[in-house]
CSV table of C-alpha atoms and ligand atoms in Angstrom, one decimal:
chain,number,residue,atom,x,y,z
U,18,MET,CA,5.3,90.1,154.6
U,19,ASP,CA,3.7,93.4,155.9
U,20,THR,CA,0.7,95.2,154.7
U,21,TYR,CA,-1.0,98.4,155.5
U,22,ILE,CA,-4.7,98.4,156.5
U,23,ILE,CA,-6.5,102.1,155.9
U,24,ASN,CA,-9.0,103.3,156.2
U,25,GLY,CA,-9.2,106.6,154.3
U,26,ARG,CA,-10.9,109.8,154.8
U,27,HIS,CA,-9.8,110.6,158.3
U,28,LYS,CA,-7.9,114.6,157.9
U,29,LEU,CA,-4.9,115.2,158.7
U,30,ASP,CA,-3.5,117.3,161.5
U,31,GLY,CA,-0.9,117.9,163.7
U,32,SER,CA,3.2,118.1,163.0
U,33,ILE,CA,5.6,115.9,162.1
U,34,ARG,CA,9.5,115.9,162.2
U,35,VAL,CA,10.9,114.9,158.5
U,36,GLN,CA,13.6,112.5,158.6
U,37,GLY,CA,16.9,112.7,156.7
U,38,ALA,CA,17.0,112.2,153.0
U,39,LYS,CA,18.3,109.0,152.5
U,40,ASN,CA,19.6,109.5,148.6
U,41,SER,CA,22.1,111.5,150.7
U,42,VAL,CA,22.7,108.9,153.1
U,43,LEU,CA,23.6,106.5,150.3
U,44,PRO,CA,26.8,108.4,148.7
U,45,ILE,CA,27.7,109.7,151.7
U,46,LEU,CA,28.2,106.7,153.4
U,47,ALA,CA,29.9,105.1,150.2
U,48,ALA,CA,32.0,108.1,151.1
U,49,THR,CA,33.4,107.7,154.0
U,50,ILE,CA,35.8,104.9,152.3
U,51,LEU,CA,37.6,107.5,151.2
U,52,ASN,CA,39.1,109.3,154.9
U,53,ALA,CA,40.6,105.6,156.1
U,54,GLY,CA,39.5,106.7,159.3
U,55,THR,CA,35.4,107.9,161.3
U,56,SER,CA,33.2,109.6,159.8
U,57,ILE,CA,30.6,110.2,161.8
U,58,ILE,CA,27.0,111.0,160.2
U,59,HIS,CA,23.8,112.3,161.5
U,60,ASN,CA,20.7,112.5,161.2
U,61,CYS,CA,20.4,109.2,159.1
U,62,PRO,CA,17.2,107.8,158.6
U,63,GLU,CA,16.7,103.6,159.7
U,64,LEU,CA,15.6,102.4,156.1
U,65,ARG,CA,15.8,99.0,154.1
U,66,ASP,CA,18.4,100.7,151.9
U,67,VAL,CA,20.6,102.2,154.8
U,68,GLU,CA,20.4,99.0,156.3
U,69,ALA,CA,21.9,97.3,153.0
U,70,ALA,CA,25.0,100.1,152.2
U,71,LEU,CA,26.1,99.7,156.0
U,72,LYS,CA,26.1,95.5,155.3
U,73,ILE,CA,28.2,96.6,152.0
U,74,LEU,CA,30.2,99.1,154.8
U,75,ARG,CA,30.7,95.8,157.2
U,76,TYR,CA,30.8,93.4,154.3
U,77,LEU,CA,34.5,95.8,153.0
U,78,GLY,CA,36.1,95.6,156.5
U,79,CYS,CA,34.8,98.6,157.9
U,80,SER,CA,33.5,98.7,161.1
U,81,VAL,CA,29.9,100.2,161.6
U,82,ILE,CA,27.9,101.0,164.6
U,83,ARG,CA,24.2,102.7,164.6
U,84,GLN,CA,23.3,104.9,168.1
U,85,GLY,CA,19.4,106.2,167.5
U,86,ASP,CA,19.9,108.4,164.2
U,87,THR,CA,23.5,108.6,164.6
U,88,ILE,CA,25.9,106.1,162.3
U,89,TYR,CA,29.6,106.1,163.3
U,90,ILE,CA,32.2,104.7,160.0
U,91,ASP,CA,35.5,103.5,160.7
U,92,SER,CA,36.7,102.3,157.6
U,93,SER,CA,41.2,102.4,158.7
U,94,GLN,CA,40.1,98.4,158.4
U,95,LEU,CA,38.7,98.1,155.0
U,96,CYS,CA,40.4,94.9,153.3
U,97,LYS,CA,38.2,94.1,150.0
U,98,CYS,CA,37.4,95.6,147.0
U,99,THR,CA,34.6,93.5,145.6
U,100,ILE,CA,30.6,93.2,146.6
U,101,PRO,CA,29.1,90.0,145.7
U,102,HIS,CA,25.6,90.3,143.6
U,103,SER,CA,24.2,89.5,147.0
U,104,LEU,CA,24.2,92.6,148.3
U,105,MET,CA,24.7,94.6,145.3
U,106,ARG,CA,20.9,93.1,144.6
U,107,GLU,CA,19.6,94.5,148.0
U,108,MET,CA,19.8,98.2,146.3
U,109,ARG,CA,20.3,99.1,142.8
U,110,SER,CA,22.6,102.7,144.4
U,111,SER,CA,25.6,100.5,145.4
U,112,VAL,CA,27.2,101.3,142.0
U,113,ILE,CA,27.8,104.2,144.1
U,114,PHE,CA,30.5,102.3,145.2
U,115,LEU,CA,32.2,101.5,142.8
U,116,GLY,CA,33.7,104.9,142.6
U,117,ALA,CA,34.7,105.1,145.9
U,118,ILE,CA,36.4,102.0,146.6
U,119,LEU,CA,38.3,102.6,143.6
U,120,ALA,CA,40.1,105.4,144.8
U,121,ARG,CA,40.6,104.4,148.2
U,122,THR,CA,42.4,100.4,146.8
U,123,GLY,CA,43.2,101.4,143.5
U,124,GLU,CA,40.9,98.5,142.2
U,125,ALA,CA,37.0,97.4,142.6
U,126,VAL,CA,34.4,95.1,141.2
U,127,VAL,CA,31.3,94.9,141.8
U,128,ALA,CA,28.4,92.8,140.6
U,129,HIS,CA,26.2,94.9,137.4
U,130,PRO,CA,23.5,96.3,139.1
U,131,GLY,CA,21.0,95.4,136.2
U,132,GLY,CA,17.7,96.6,135.7
U,133,CYS,CA,15.4,97.4,138.5
U,134,GLU,CA,11.7,97.5,138.7
U,135,LEU,CA,12.3,101.4,136.8
U,136,GLY,CA,13.0,100.0,134.4
U,137,ALA,CA,16.6,99.1,132.3
U,138,ARG,CA,19.1,102.2,134.9
U,139,PRO,CA,22.2,101.8,132.7
U,140,ILE,CA,25.6,102.5,134.3
U,141,ASP,CA,27.2,103.4,131.2
U,142,LEU,CA,28.4,107.3,131.9
U,143,HIS,CA,29.5,106.0,135.5
U,144,LEU,CA,31.5,103.7,133.6
U,145,LYS,CA,32.7,106.0,130.6
U,146,ALA,CA,34.1,109.1,133.1
U,147,LEU,CA,36.1,106.6,135.1
U,148,SER,CA,37.4,105.8,132.1
U,149,THR,CA,37.8,108.9,131.0
U,150,MET,CA,39.7,109.2,134.5
U,151,GLY,CA,42.1,106.1,133.0
U,152,ALA,CA,40.5,103.5,134.5
U,153,GLU,CA,40.7,100.1,133.1
U,154,ILE,CA,37.3,98.6,132.6
U,155,LYS,CA,36.0,95.2,132.4
U,156,GLU,CA,32.7,93.5,132.5
U,157,TYR,CA,32.3,89.8,132.5
U,158,ALA,CA,30.2,87.5,133.8
U,159,GLY,CA,27.8,89.6,135.4
U,160,ASN,CA,30.8,91.8,137.4
U,161,VAL,CA,32.1,94.8,136.6
U,162,SER,CA,35.9,95.7,138.1
U,163,CYS,CA,37.7,98.7,137.3
U,164,ALA,CA,41.1,99.4,138.0
U,165,ALA,CA,43.7,102.4,138.3
U,166,ALA,CA,46.4,102.9,140.5
U,167,ARG,CA,45.9,106.3,140.9
U,168,LEU,CA,42.8,108.5,138.8
U,169,ARG,CA,44.0,111.1,137.0
U,170,GLY,CA,42.0,114.7,137.2
U,171,SER,CA,40.4,114.9,134.0
U,172,ILE,CA,37.4,116.8,131.8
U,173,ILE,CA,34.2,114.9,131.7
U,174,ASP,CA,30.7,116.2,129.8
U,175,LEU,CA,28.2,114.3,130.7
U,176,SER,CA,25.9,113.8,128.4
U,177,PHE,CA,22.6,113.3,130.7
U,178,PRO,CA,23.0,114.9,133.9
U,179,SER,CA,22.6,111.2,136.2
U,180,VAL,CA,22.9,111.9,139.6
U,181,GLY,CA,24.3,108.3,140.6
U,182,ALA,CA,27.3,109.6,138.0
U,183,THR,CA,28.1,112.5,139.2
U,184,GLU,CA,28.0,111.4,142.8
U,185,ASN,CA,30.4,108.9,142.0
U,186,VAL,CA,32.9,111.3,139.7
U,187,MET,CA,32.7,113.7,142.8
U,188,ILE,CA,33.7,110.8,145.2
U,189,SER,CA,36.4,108.8,142.8
U,190,ALA,CA,38.5,112.5,141.8
U,191,THR,CA,38.8,113.5,145.3
U,192,THR,CA,41.9,112.0,145.1
U,193,ALA,CA,42.3,111.5,141.8
U,194,LEU,CA,45.8,113.4,140.6
U,195,GLY,CA,45.1,117.3,139.4
U,196,THR,CA,41.3,118.5,138.7
U,197,THR,CA,39.0,117.3,137.5
U,198,VAL,CA,36.3,119.7,136.0
U,199,LEU,CA,32.7,117.3,135.6
U,200,HIS,CA,30.7,119.2,133.1
U,201,ASN,CA,26.2,118.7,132.9
U,202,ALA,CA,26.9,118.1,136.8
U,203,ALA,CA,23.6,116.9,138.3
U,204,ARG,CA,22.7,119.9,140.5
U,205,GLU,CA,20.1,118.2,143.1
U,206,PRO,CA,20.6,119.5,146.2
U,207,GLU,CA,21.5,115.5,147.8
U,208,ILE,CA,25.3,116.6,145.0
U,209,TYR,CA,25.4,119.4,147.6
U,210,ASP,CA,25.2,117.6,150.3
U,211,LEU,CA,27.9,114.8,149.2
U,212,GLN,CA,30.3,118.2,148.3
U,213,CYS,CA,30.2,119.7,152.0
U,214,PHE,CA,30.9,116.0,153.5
U,215,LEU,CA,33.6,115.1,150.9
U,216,ASN,CA,35.1,118.8,152.0
U,217,SER,CA,34.7,118.1,155.6
U,218,MET,CA,36.9,115.6,155.1
U,219,GLY,CA,39.3,118.0,153.1
U,220,ALA,CA,38.3,117.0,149.8
U,221,LYS,CA,38.6,120.4,147.1
U,222,ILE,CA,35.1,120.4,145.4
U,223,SER,CA,33.9,123.5,144.3
U,224,GLY,CA,30.6,124.3,142.2
U,225,ALA,CA,27.7,121.3,143.2
U,226,GLY,CA,24.4,122.7,142.7
U,227,THR,CA,25.7,124.6,139.5
U,228,PRO,CA,26.1,122.3,136.5
U,229,VAL,CA,30.0,122.7,136.6
U,230,VAL,CA,32.0,120.8,139.8
U,231,THR,CA,35.6,121.4,139.9
U,232,ILE,CA,37.2,119.0,142.2
U,233,ASP,CA,40.9,119.5,142.9
U,234,GLY,CA,42.4,116.4,144.2
U,235,VAL,CA,44.0,115.8,147.5
U,236,HIS,CA,46.6,113.7,148.4
U,237,SER,CA,45.0,112.3,152.3
U,238,LEU,CA,41.3,113.5,153.7
U,239,HIS,CA,40.8,113.5,157.6
U,240,ASN,CA,38.1,112.8,160.1
U,241,THR,CA,34.7,114.3,160.1
U,242,GLU,CA,31.5,114.4,161.4
U,243,HIS,CA,28.6,115.7,158.8
U,244,GLU,CA,25.0,116.0,159.4
U,245,VAL,CA,22.6,114.7,156.3
U,246,ILE,CA,20.0,116.9,154.8
U,247,SER,CA,16.3,116.7,155.0
U,248,ASP,CA,14.7,114.4,153.0
U,249,ARG,CA,12.7,116.2,150.2
U,250,ILE,CA,10.5,113.3,148.5
U,251,ALA,CA,9.6,112.6,152.3
U,252,SER,CA,8.2,115.5,152.6
U,253,ILE,CA,6.1,116.1,149.1
U,254,THR,CA,5.4,112.6,150.1
U,255,TYR,CA,3.6,113.8,153.0
U,256,LEU,CA,1.7,117.4,151.1
U,257,ALA,CA,0.8,114.5,149.3
U,258,CYS,CA,-1.1,112.3,152.1
U,259,THR,CA,-3.0,115.2,153.5
U,260,ALA,CA,-3.9,116.6,149.5
U,261,CYS,CA,-5.4,113.2,149.8
U,262,ALA,CA,-7.3,113.3,152.7
U,263,GLY,CA,-7.1,116.5,153.5
U,264,GLY,CA,-6.7,118.5,156.3
U,265,GLU,CA,-3.9,120.7,157.8
U,266,ILE,CA,-0.4,120.0,158.6
U,267,LEU,CA,3.9,121.6,159.5
U,268,LEU,CA,6.5,120.1,158.6
U,269,GLU,CA,9.5,120.8,160.9
U,270,GLY,CA,13.3,120.4,159.0
U,271,THR,CA,12.2,120.4,156.0
U,272,ILE,CA,13.7,122.7,153.8
U,273,PRO,CA,11.1,123.8,151.5
U,274,ASP,CA,13.9,125.4,149.2
U,275,HIS,CA,14.3,122.2,148.0
U,276,TYR,CA,11.1,121.1,146.5
U,277,ARG,CA,9.7,124.6,145.3
U,278,SER,CA,8.6,123.1,142.0
U,279,VAL,CA,6.3,120.5,143.9
U,280,THR,CA,4.9,122.9,145.4
U,281,ASP,CA,4.4,125.3,142.9
U,282,VAL,CA,1.9,122.6,141.8
U,283,PHE,CA,0.0,121.6,144.7
U,284,CYS,CA,-0.9,125.9,145.3
U,285,ARG,CA,-1.7,126.1,141.6
U,286,SER,CA,-4.1,123.0,142.5
U,287,GLY,CA,-5.8,124.8,145.0
U,288,CYS,CA,-3.1,124.3,148.2
U,289,THR,CA,-1.8,126.9,150.5
U,290,VAL,CA,1.9,126.4,151.2
U,291,THR,CA,3.3,128.9,153.8
U,292,THR,CA,7.1,128.5,154.3
U,293,GLY,CA,10.1,128.9,156.2
U,294,LYS,CA,13.4,128.3,156.2
U,295,ASP,CA,13.5,125.2,158.1
U,296,TYR,CA,9.6,124.2,158.2
U,297,LEU,CA,6.6,124.1,155.4
U,298,ARG,CA,2.9,124.7,156.8
U,299,PHE,CA,0.1,122.7,153.9
U,300,ARG,CA,-3.3,122.9,154.0
U,301,CYS,CA,-5.8,120.9,151.9
U,302,GLY,CA,-9.6,122.2,152.1
U,303,GLY,CA,-11.7,121.0,149.7
U,304,GLU,CA,-11.4,119.9,145.5
U,305,LEU,CA,-8.0,120.3,144.2
U,306,LYS,CA,-8.1,121.7,140.6
U,307,ALA,CA,-6.2,120.1,137.9
U,308,VAL,CA,-3.2,121.7,136.8
U,309,SER,CA,-0.8,122.3,133.3
U,310,PRO,CA,0.8,119.7,132.3
U,311,ILE,CA,3.8,117.9,135.2
U,312,VAL,CA,6.9,116.8,133.3
U,313,THR,CA,9.5,115.7,135.1
U,314,SER,CA,12.8,116.4,134.8
U,315,PRO,CA,16.4,117.2,136.7
U,316,TYR,CA,16.2,120.0,139.7
U,317,PRO,CA,15.4,122.0,139.7
U,318,GLY,CA,12.5,121.0,137.4
U,319,PHE,CA,9.8,118.8,138.5
U,320,PRO,CA,10.9,115.3,140.6
U,321,THR,CA,10.8,112.3,138.9
U,322,ASP,CA,10.3,110.5,142.8
U,323,ALA,CA,7.6,113.2,143.3
U,324,GLN,CA,5.7,111.6,140.1
U,325,ALA,CA,3.3,108.9,142.1
U,326,PRO,CA,2.7,110.7,144.6
U,327,VAL,CA,1.5,113.5,143.4
U,328,MET,CA,-0.5,111.9,140.7
U,329,ALA,CA,-2.3,110.3,143.7
U,330,ALA,CA,-3.2,113.5,145.1
U,331,LEU,CA,-4.5,114.9,141.6
U,332,THR,CA,-7.0,111.6,141.0
U,333,LYS,CA,-9.4,113.6,142.9
U,334,SER,CA,-8.9,116.9,140.9
U,335,LYS,CA,-11.2,118.9,139.4
U,336,GLY,CA,-10.5,118.4,134.8
U,337,ILE,CA,-7.5,116.5,133.1
U,338,THR,CA,-3.8,116.5,134.7
U,339,VAL,CA,-1.3,115.5,132.1
U,340,PHE,CA,2.0,113.7,133.4
U,341,ILE,CA,4.9,113.4,131.9
U,342,GLU,CA,7.7,111.1,132.9
U,343,ASN,CA,10.9,111.9,131.1
U,344,ILE,CA,13.4,109.9,133.3
U,345,PHE,CA,12.3,106.5,134.1
U,346,GLU,CA,10.7,104.1,131.3
U,347,ASN,CA,8.8,102.1,133.6
U,348,ARG,CA,7.4,104.2,136.1
U,349,TYR,CA,3.8,104.0,136.0
U,350,ARG,CA,3.0,100.9,138.0
U,351,HIS,CA,1.4,102.8,140.6
U,352,VAL,CA,-1.6,103.8,138.0
U,353,PRO,CA,-3.3,100.1,137.6
U,354,GLU,CA,-3.2,100.3,141.4
U,355,LEU,CA,-4.9,103.7,141.1
U,356,ILE,CA,-7.1,102.9,138.5
U,357,SER,CA,-8.7,99.8,140.6
U,358,MET,CA,-9.3,102.5,143.1
U,359,GLY,CA,-11.4,104.3,141.0
U,360,ALA,CA,-9.3,106.9,139.4
U,361,ASN,CA,-9.8,107.6,135.5
U,362,ILE,CA,-5.8,107.2,134.2
U,363,ARG,CA,-4.8,106.4,131.0
U,364,THR,CA,-0.9,106.0,130.1
U,365,GLU,CA,0.7,105.9,126.3
U,366,GLY,CA,3.9,105.7,127.4
U,367,ARG,CA,5.6,108.6,128.6
U,368,THR,CA,2.5,110.4,129.2
U,369,ALA,CA,0.1,109.4,132.2
U,370,ILE,CA,-4.0,111.6,131.5
U,371,VAL,CA,-5.2,111.8,134.7
U,372,THR,CA,-8.8,112.8,134.5
U,373,GLY,CA,-10.0,113.8,137.8
U,374,VAL,CA,-13.1,111.6,140.0
U,375,SER,CA,-14.7,112.8,142.5
U,376,ALA,CA,-13.7,109.5,144.8
U,377,LEU,CA,-11.8,107.2,145.2
U,378,HIS,CA,-13.1,103.6,146.8
U,379,SER,CA,-10.9,100.8,148.9
U,380,ALA,CA,-9.2,98.1,147.0
U,381,SER,CA,-6.3,95.6,148.0
U,382,VAL,CA,-3.0,97.2,146.1
U,383,SER,CA,0.2,96.4,146.0
U,384,ALA,CA,3.6,98.2,145.7
U,385,ALA,CA,5.8,98.1,143.1
U,386,ASP,CA,8.3,100.4,143.3
U,387,LEU,CA,9.3,102.3,146.5
U,388,ARG,CA,7.6,106.3,145.5
U,389,GLY,CA,3.8,103.9,143.5
U,390,GLY,CA,4.0,102.3,147.2
U,391,ALA,CA,3.8,105.9,148.8
U,392,ALA,CA,1.3,106.9,146.1
U,393,LEU,CA,-0.7,104.0,147.0
U,394,VAL,CA,-0.6,104.8,151.1
U,395,ALA,CA,-1.8,108.2,150.0
U,396,ALA,CA,-5.1,107.4,147.6
U,397,ALA,CA,-5.8,105.4,150.1
U,398,LEU,CA,-5.6,107.8,152.5
U,399,GLY,CA,-8.3,109.9,150.5
U,400,ALA,CA,-10.8,106.9,149.7
U,401,GLU,CA,-13.9,105.6,151.3
U,402,GLY,CA,-13.5,103.0,153.1
U,403,GLU,CA,-11.1,100.5,154.4
U,404,SER,CA,-7.7,99.5,151.5
U,405,ILE,CA,-4.8,97.1,152.0
U,406,VAL,CA,-1.5,98.4,150.9
U,407,SER,CA,0.3,95.2,150.3
U,408,GLY,CA,4.6,95.2,149.3
U,409,LEU,CA,5.8,97.2,151.8
U,410,SER,CA,9.7,95.9,151.7
U,411,HIS,CA,9.5,98.5,148.9
U,412,ILE,CA,8.5,101.3,150.9
U,413,ASP,CA,10.4,100.5,153.6
U,414,ARG,CA,13.1,101.2,151.4
U,415,GLY,CA,12.7,104.9,151.9
U,416,TYR,CA,10.1,105.9,154.3
U,417,GLU,CA,11.4,105.9,158.4
U,418,HIS,CA,8.6,105.2,160.8
U,419,PHE,CA,5.7,105.7,158.1
U,420,ASP,CA,2.5,104.9,159.4
U,421,GLU,CA,3.8,106.2,162.7
U,422,ASN,CA,4.0,109.3,161.1
U,423,LEU,CA,1.4,109.1,159.5
U,424,ARG,CA,-0.9,107.9,162.8
U,425,LYS,CA,0.4,110.7,164.5
U,426,LEU,CA,-1.0,113.2,162.1
U,427,GLY,CA,-4.9,111.3,162.6
U,428,ALA,CA,-4.8,108.9,159.8
U,429,SER,CA,-5.9,105.2,160.6
U,430,ILE,CA,-3.0,103.0,159.2
U,431,TYR,CA,-2.2,100.1,160.9
U,432,ARG,CA,0.4,97.8,159.6
U,433,ILE,CA,0.2,93.8,160.4
U,434,ASN,CA,1.7,91.0,159.1
U,435,ASP,CA,-0.1,88.0,156.5
U,436,THR,CA,0.0,85.6,159.5
U,437,TYR,CA,-2.5,87.7,161.3
U,438,ARG,CA,-4.5,88.4,157.9
U,439,SER,CA,-4.7,84.9,157.5
U,440,GLU,CA,-5.4,84.1,160.8
U,441,GLN,CA,-8.6,86.1,160.5
U,442,ASN,CA,-9.4,83.0,157.9
U,443,GLY,CA,-10.7,86.4,155.5
U,444,THR,CA,-13.2,87.6,157.9
U,445,LYS,CA,-12.4,91.6,157.9
U,446,GLU,CA,-11.9,92.5,161.6
U,447,LYS,CA,-10.7,96.2,162.4
U,448,ALA,CA,-6.9,95.9,162.8
U,449,PRO,CA,-6.4,95.3,166.5
U,450,GLN,CA,-4.5,99.7,168.0
U,451,ASN,CA,-1.3,98.3,168.8
U,452,ALA,CA,-0.9,95.8,165.7
U,453,GLN,CA,2.3,98.0,163.7
S,692,LIG,C1,18.8,108.9,142.0
S,692,LIG,C2,18.0,108.8,143.1
S,692,LIG,C3,16.5,108.2,142.4
S,692,LIG,C4,16.0,109.3,141.6
S,692,LIG,C5,17.0,109.6,140.5
S,692,LIG,C6,17.0,110.8,139.9
S,692,LIG,C7,19.7,107.9,144.6
S,692,LIG,C8,19.9,106.8,144.9
S,692,LIG,N1,18.6,107.5,143.5
S,692,LIG,O1,18.8,107.9,140.9
S,692,LIG,O2,15.7,108.2,144.2
S,692,LIG,O3,14.6,109.1,141.0
S,692,LIG,O4,18.0,110.0,141.2
S,692,LIG,O5,16.2,111.7,140.0
S,692,LIG,O6,20.2,109.3,144.5
S,692,LIG,N2,20.7,106.7,132.7
S,692,LIG,C9,21.8,106.0,131.9
S,692,LIG,N3,23.5,105.8,132.4
S,692,LIG,C10,23.8,106.0,133.3
S,692,LIG,C11,23.1,106.6,134.6
S,692,LIG,C12,21.7,107.2,134.5
S,692,LIG,O7,21.2,106.2,130.7
S,692,LIG,O8,24.9,105.4,133.9
S,692,LIG,C13,19.8,107.3,133.1
S,692,LIG,C14,18.8,106.4,133.8
S,692,LIG,O9,18.7,105.2,133.1
S,692,LIG,C15,18.0,107.6,134.3
S,692,LIG,C16,18.6,108.5,134.0
S,692,LIG,O10,19.9,108.5,133.5
S,692,LIG,O11,16.9,107.4,132.9
S,692,LIG,C17,18.6,108.8,135.8
S,692,LIG,O12,19.5,108.4,136.4
S,692,LIG,P1,20.1,109.2,137.6
S,692,LIG,O13,20.2,109.9,138.0
S,692,LIG,O14,21.4,108.5,137.2
S,692,LIG,O15,19.7,108.4,139.1
S,692,LIG,P2,19.8,107.4,139.6
S,692,LIG,O16,21.2,108.4,140.6
S,692,LIG,O17,20.1,105.7,139.7
């Protein structure tokens, strides 16, 4: 397993182009099943989760070719309607394939995605919506099966604006008989991107980005080409890294409008943010100030995915910041690791109280989930001395060229594998320049 060796306190400076959005490309890849034809998707980041989705598409019988950041999918030869546990467990969000396979073939059997590092993560809202649309649902031996010769348009009211359930409804209702009206839909930018993709292949969907999405079912779809939006969480993570290490960076190809709730927090804590339609300049010159409580909530509220990286930045602020995590019950697994680096954080259920300290010190820490792992990297970039971050398989799920981008900005971060480390027999040597 690989680890990052990070020497902290190097100011970040320079510009990088932000990757395509993981949370957009995943539902879009699932939706390519619908048109029984070709889809050309641009701006697809190279990530472990994207590879897992491509593996599922290939397993189902689709032809998949990647050339750089463009993926060509031909779903005309799709021949299976099941996803086995071995593929489902690689990525929890593969539940998004459920609606797509069902709509295309009339039947779908997927292994229950089960819990994950963030908590229980039930799929009841997905299943209830599909059942309302006429699917017959059975759960047995760790599998979920759905069957419906053709789904029917329905009125669906989500009890919570679940991102995944909204996507599953949009995808499965695209070719349903009649109109589906989805109330209390998630409003994330990735939902709007999915609408753009589906409409580009002939769907008739409106309202994405508002709480009511209307899907007029169509009989057939055609080939399409689409460019995935920029990843707002990756952008936020680079800001958090800069807030930890200090410095000034320019993010290109980003959409600052998609993460105002987070840049507002950074501005209130003393950072400077200048934005254009597709760029953001960020400067953190000195000590951050604590801010009023940060409460995670569905978009356009403060994103749960930004909680850990922003917490890392505020560990060195002046004063006390309270975090309240309202989306996932188990999303403070980075906290003990940050404490081992000298942070002062107390958690009580969904609340974390961060009392700023003047400095963090190096430590050997381990990522327990994707965004928590990114937070540890950010913290290490601002800590005195050499830190080791392990558990990179989590970070690889969501960040493309992470260490490379950070080095481009002047960070001292190197990826090495355990063999190299054990060869050093415990003697701490500087990572070689070419270790990646
Ligand atoms: C998506 C994002 C993830 C982000 C999350 C919240 C992708 C691939 N992942 O995940 O990065 O953190 O949105 O913004 O886009 N819930 C239920 N029943 C359901 C579905 C969800 O109770 O059927 C609960 C979940 O347990 C969780 C909350 O609703 O507590 C939010 O989940 P949801 O919005 O569905 O998140 P995901 O789509 O899984």
